């Protein structure tokens, strides 16, 4: 009921919607409407109630409740089941637990989101700093019918969706640092960690986890030089925008659903490659490839349809796969 009322109030914040109208629209009593409004106000929503006119939504807090997210979601199947935690070890681990608890994959498309992670995971066993209320920490749980070898491309698909979601909500224009960081002005804004449980030829489940730096005003010393947040970037651009993490999540899910469906048709990035390359920060820039078999430098040309980074080394073009190889900018982080 709270979700439906929020959706109705959101449609036009200029006009009042009467209690009677809400009762009729949702087939519930006036008391039920009043109770839902009271709960929303207690959660921090500023809802004006005027006798003989009705209700009007004045301000929305930046909270990540189920109803706040659901009332903004425009997806067909993704995130129709949202699991929200005030605090969790890691949304990736929580998503994995959900998949392992139930054999029939009715959890496909579930989204796990948390206000705070106590054991947020980064790539290569690193820790992902996730204090309460600072960022957007969420994981998408999937059971795609794909070959396990094609799963790493989902990280690139997620990167694209995140860039589009951020651009839509904030007007900023972030880019992708291959394969899976989203960056702005040379600093990291988003990290993506994709984890899979699979047999040789069969995917049990895939978890695509995303951490977006939203409200941070500063960062732990070890990442202070390379990390940024939406708040810092908006300040830098001289813009005073209140960011709603729920809106950001809804936008990122909307684009992920679309890109994912395109990817599934071919199980590769042939239809997305061009757009990915248009978002790529590395393109045309010098990169150092940290290959365990030997480091080398070259110029990044873009990705191929398998998501490999093509690096021009003068005499040859190398295809770099994500995984054990990492890529650094020669003149900085990107
Ligand atoms: C990286 O850049 O190292 C990847 C960071 C991924 C962080 C996100 S936050 C939500 C999800 N849950 C986790 O424990 N990790 C991912």
XYZ file of C-alpha atoms and ligand atoms in Angstrom:
350
model
C 0.000 0.000 0.000
C 2.838 2.400 0.880
C 4.420 1.776 -2.542
C 1.161 2.446 -4.384
C 0.470 5.621 -2.442
C 4.012 6.848 -3.042
C 3.647 6.175 -6.750
C 0.387 8.114 -6.839
C 1.815 11.075 -4.888
C 4.925 11.113 -7.084
C 2.962 11.536 -10.287
C 2.517 15.229 -9.675
C 3.932 16.944 -6.627
C 2.070 20.150 -7.526
C -1.419 18.755 -7.021
C -3.198 17.398 -3.970
C -4.672 13.902 -4.130
C -7.652 13.449 -1.886
C -7.912 10.597 0.603
C -11.156 9.597 -1.112
C -9.406 9.346 -4.481
C -6.692 7.117 -3.004
C -9.310 4.889 -1.317
C -11.170 4.420 -4.574
C -8.044 3.927 -6.661
C -6.672 1.180 -4.416
C -9.944 -0.238 -3.029
C -9.021 0.330 0.624
C -10.519 2.186 3.577
C -9.695 5.790 4.554
C -8.049 4.450 7.704
C -5.727 2.248 5.641
C -4.715 5.261 3.511
C -4.197 7.411 6.585
C -2.067 4.709 8.246
C 0.131 4.327 5.165
C 0.595 8.122 4.952
C 1.554 8.219 8.643
C 4.113 5.430 8.176
C 5.630 7.276 5.216
C 5.851 10.489 7.257
C 7.534 8.577 10.074
C 10.064 7.234 7.586
C 10.996 10.821 6.682
C 8.746 11.649 3.700
C 7.398 15.182 3.908
C 3.744 14.792 3.001
C 1.494 17.771 3.393
C -2.067 16.965 4.475
C -4.636 19.706 3.921
C -8.239 19.363 4.993
C -10.686 19.184 2.055
C -7.847 19.057 -0.460
C -5.816 15.946 0.296
C -2.165 14.962 0.295
C 0.881 16.322 -1.511
C 4.470 15.040 -1.538
C 6.888 17.849 -0.609
C 10.203 16.087 -0.057
C 11.618 12.601 -0.319
C 14.435 11.478 1.988
C 17.363 9.556 0.560
C 16.303 6.230 1.945
C 16.537 2.836 0.335
C 13.422 1.120 1.630
C 11.601 -1.494 -0.398
C 8.667 0.849 -1.087
C 10.918 3.756 -2.064
C 12.733 1.574 -4.598
C 9.633 -0.211 -5.856
C 7.790 3.073 -6.403
C 10.500 4.230 -8.833
C 11.169 0.974 -10.659
C 10.339 0.719 -14.365
C 11.647 -2.769 -15.137
C 9.780 -5.765 -16.523
C 11.323 -8.469 -14.352
C 14.559 -7.237 -12.814
C 14.271 -6.182 -9.170
C 10.627 -7.151 -8.895
C 11.910 -8.961 -5.837
C 14.001 -6.570 -3.717
C 15.763 -7.811 -0.565
C 16.685 -4.806 1.523
C 19.049 -4.977 4.522
C 19.844 -2.208 6.989
C 23.138 -3.991 7.511
C 24.619 -7.057 5.849
C 28.074 -8.627 5.487
C 28.079 -8.229 1.698
C 25.174 -7.957 -0.742
C 27.063 -10.347 -3.054
C 27.332 -12.944 -0.289
C 23.695 -12.414 0.709
C 22.604 -12.924 -2.918
C 24.655 -16.099 -3.082
C 22.928 -17.370 0.064
C 19.518 -16.738 -1.494
C 20.503 -18.773 -4.573
C 21.871 -21.620 -2.507
C 18.784 -21.794 -0.276
C 16.406 -22.577 -3.129
C 17.077 -25.000 -5.967
C 14.245 -23.801 -8.211
C 15.554 -20.561 -9.609
C 12.561 -18.390 -8.674
C 15.157 -15.909 -7.380
C 16.348 -15.008 -10.905
C 16.288 -11.193 -11.117
C 16.296 -10.650 -7.344
C 18.148 -7.532 -6.219
C 19.848 -7.346 -2.835
C 20.532 -3.867 -1.518
C 21.981 -2.662 1.781
C 22.377 0.580 3.665
C 25.680 -0.689 5.064
C 28.043 -3.617 4.397
C 30.291 -4.892 7.163
C 32.378 -7.085 4.849
C 31.988 -5.433 1.426
C 34.119 -7.246 -1.147
C 36.212 -5.711 -3.890
C 38.058 -7.469 -6.704
C 41.145 -9.548 -5.974
C 40.129 -10.140 -2.358
C 40.149 -6.444 -1.492
C 37.777 -4.807 0.992
C 35.085 -2.414 -0.267
C 34.514 0.367 2.229
C 30.739 0.583 2.766
C 29.764 2.837 5.693
C 26.076 3.461 6.372
C 24.280 5.875 4.101
C 27.326 6.812 2.031
C 26.962 4.747 -1.090
C 24.711 2.519 -3.096
C 25.611 -1.124 -2.534
C 23.597 -3.680 -4.468
C 23.798 -7.057 -6.184
C 21.785 -8.595 -8.982
C 21.175 -12.336 -8.809
C 20.833 -14.085 -12.176
C 20.487 -17.520 -13.652
C 21.194 -17.020 -17.328
C 21.287 -19.878 -19.781
C 24.752 -19.077 -21.023
C 28.086 -20.798 -21.214
C 30.116 -20.077 -18.067
C 32.937 -18.732 -20.253
C 30.687 -15.891 -21.426
C 29.750 -14.693 -17.944
C 32.540 -12.149 -17.491
C 30.923 -9.979 -20.175
C 28.096 -9.279 -17.723
C 30.491 -7.060 -15.806
C 30.895 -4.912 -18.912
C 27.127 -4.884 -19.429
C 26.749 -3.686 -15.827
C 29.332 -0.963 -16.388
C 27.338 0.405 -19.322
C 24.073 0.338 -17.370
C 25.697 2.159 -14.465
C 27.097 4.895 -16.690
C 23.657 5.449 -18.228
C 21.893 5.377 -14.852
C 24.277 7.923 -13.329
C 24.013 10.184 -16.369
C 20.218 10.080 -16.265
C 19.918 10.884 -12.577
C 22.752 13.400 -12.123
C 23.518 14.774 -15.577
C 27.193 13.847 -15.028
C 29.029 12.026 -17.808
C 31.113 9.223 -16.293
C 33.093 6.751 -18.390
C 34.255 3.155 -18.109
C 37.793 2.116 -17.259
C 38.016 -1.328 -18.797
C 36.775 -3.747 -17.758
C 34.643 -2.731 -14.834
C 35.334 0.554 -13.096
C 33.235 3.610 -13.723
C 35.325 6.743 -13.511
C 34.897 10.479 -13.647
C 37.639 13.066 -14.083
C 40.260 10.346 -13.741
C 38.950 8.965 -10.430
C 36.991 5.858 -9.524
C 33.289 6.328 -8.841
C 31.997 2.761 -9.102
C 33.335 -0.761 -8.642
C 31.715 -3.917 -9.996
C 32.340 -7.436 -8.755
C 30.838 -10.361 -10.660
C 30.889 -13.777 -9.012
C 29.690 -17.057 -10.446
C 28.882 -20.551 -9.284
C 29.063 -22.932 -12.224
C 29.854 -26.402 -13.470
C 31.977 -26.883 -16.587
C 29.081 -26.204 -18.937
C 26.297 -24.986 -16.665
C 25.734 -21.802 -14.656
C 24.220 -22.298 -11.206
C 24.025 -18.594 -10.482
C 25.750 -15.292 -11.199
C 25.893 -12.344 -8.828
C 26.733 -8.936 -10.259
C 27.546 -6.566 -7.389
C 27.931 -2.819 -7.729
C 29.188 -0.195 -5.312
C 28.548 3.434 -6.269
C 30.172 6.208 -4.245
C 27.344 8.668 -3.663
C 27.530 10.909 -0.591
C 31.157 10.469 0.534
C 32.915 13.750 1.280
C 36.238 11.970 1.790
C 37.772 8.510 1.547
C 40.155 6.293 3.524
C 43.751 7.382 2.996
C 44.740 4.444 0.781
C 42.142 5.328 -1.887
C 41.849 9.083 -1.307
C 43.872 9.937 -4.435
C 42.004 7.659 -6.823
C 38.389 7.671 -5.527
C 35.586 10.142 -5.954
C 31.853 10.346 -5.259
C 28.837 11.793 -7.031
C 28.527 14.427 -4.319
C 32.142 15.575 -4.770
C 31.806 15.641 -8.555
C 28.539 17.578 -8.442
C 30.110 20.073 -6.041
C 33.078 20.411 -8.376
C 30.670 21.126 -11.238
C 29.009 23.792 -9.075
C 25.709 21.951 -8.956
C 23.578 21.441 -5.907
C 21.596 18.262 -6.665
C 20.049 16.068 -3.996
C 20.811 12.519 -5.075
C 18.268 9.815 -4.397
C 19.974 6.430 -4.200
C 16.638 4.703 -4.859
C 16.221 6.669 -8.089
C 19.798 5.839 -9.039
C 19.228 2.157 -8.346
C 15.987 2.138 -10.357
C 17.740 3.796 -13.314
C 20.735 1.422 -13.180
C 18.381 -1.580 -13.083
C 16.296 -0.234 -15.951
C 19.333 0.026 -18.227
C 20.824 -3.257 -17.048
C 17.626 -5.118 -17.971
C 17.738 -3.679 -21.475
C 21.442 -4.274 -22.116
C 21.247 -7.753 -20.562
C 18.455 -8.807 -22.912
C 20.483 -7.596 -25.886
C 23.569 -9.485 -24.638
C 21.538 -12.687 -24.144
C 20.438 -12.777 -27.771
C 23.992 -13.487 -28.943
C 25.766 -14.245 -25.644
C 28.334 -11.687 -26.641
C 28.708 -7.941 -27.024
C 28.382 -7.660 -30.799
C 25.305 -5.427 -30.499
C 26.748 -3.410 -27.587
C 30.419 -3.127 -28.529
C 30.104 0.214 -30.301
C 28.210 1.837 -27.464
C 30.601 0.381 -24.880
C 33.534 1.832 -26.783
C 31.832 5.239 -26.843
C 31.808 5.101 -23.024
C 35.389 3.860 -22.696
C 37.811 6.202 -20.917
C 40.845 4.224 -22.067
C 40.209 4.573 -25.772
C 43.163 6.033 -27.662
C 45.186 6.243 -24.446
C 48.395 4.599 -23.368
C 47.886 1.570 -21.132
C 50.189 -0.764 -19.266
C 48.979 -4.376 -19.303
C 49.992 -6.222 -16.144
C 50.089 -9.686 -17.671
C 51.584 -12.336 -15.344
C 53.491 -13.602 -18.408
C 55.112 -10.213 -18.934
C 54.031 -6.584 -18.685
C 53.777 -4.437 -21.785
C 52.501 -1.064 -22.959
C 50.381 -0.015 -25.887
C 47.420 2.064 -26.970
C 43.885 0.931 -26.145
C 41.760 0.620 -29.294
C 38.468 -0.501 -27.713
C 36.806 -3.834 -27.018
C 35.929 -6.647 -29.403
C 32.645 -8.547 -29.363
C 33.871 -10.781 -26.527
C 34.695 -7.827 -24.307
C 38.451 -8.219 -24.715
C 40.475 -5.008 -24.780
C 42.401 -4.561 -28.017
C 45.815 -3.052 -27.350
C 47.948 -1.752 -30.210
C 51.595 -2.589 -29.501
C 52.972 -1.220 -32.748
C 53.799 -4.473 -34.517
C 50.757 -6.383 -33.292
C 47.383 -5.929 -31.626
C 46.932 -7.952 -28.424
C 43.567 -9.149 -27.154
C 43.471 -8.684 -23.411
C 40.973 -10.726 -21.387
C 39.848 -9.565 -17.968
C 40.477 -11.900 -15.073
C 44.063 -12.175 -14.005
C 45.284 -9.376 -16.230
C 44.836 -5.802 -15.097
C 45.301 -2.609 -17.031
C 46.614 0.727 -15.772
C 46.824 4.072 -17.455
C 50.395 5.072 -18.215
C 49.870 8.664 -17.088
C 47.535 8.062 -14.138
C 44.832 5.799 -12.831
C 42.903 5.694 -16.139
C 36.027 -3.407 -7.128
O 36.156 -2.405 -7.816
O 36.982 -3.890 -6.527
C 34.673 -4.070 -7.024
C 33.862 -3.503 -5.882
C 32.472 -4.086 -5.795
C 31.728 -3.571 -4.571
C 30.286 -3.993 -4.556
S 29.373 -3.195 -3.275
C 28.025 -4.249 -3.556
C 28.578 -5.623 -3.818
N 28.788 -6.325 -2.569
C 30.088 -6.545 -2.323
O 30.529 -7.110 -1.306
N 30.833 -6.062 -3.335
C 30.009 -5.466 -4.366
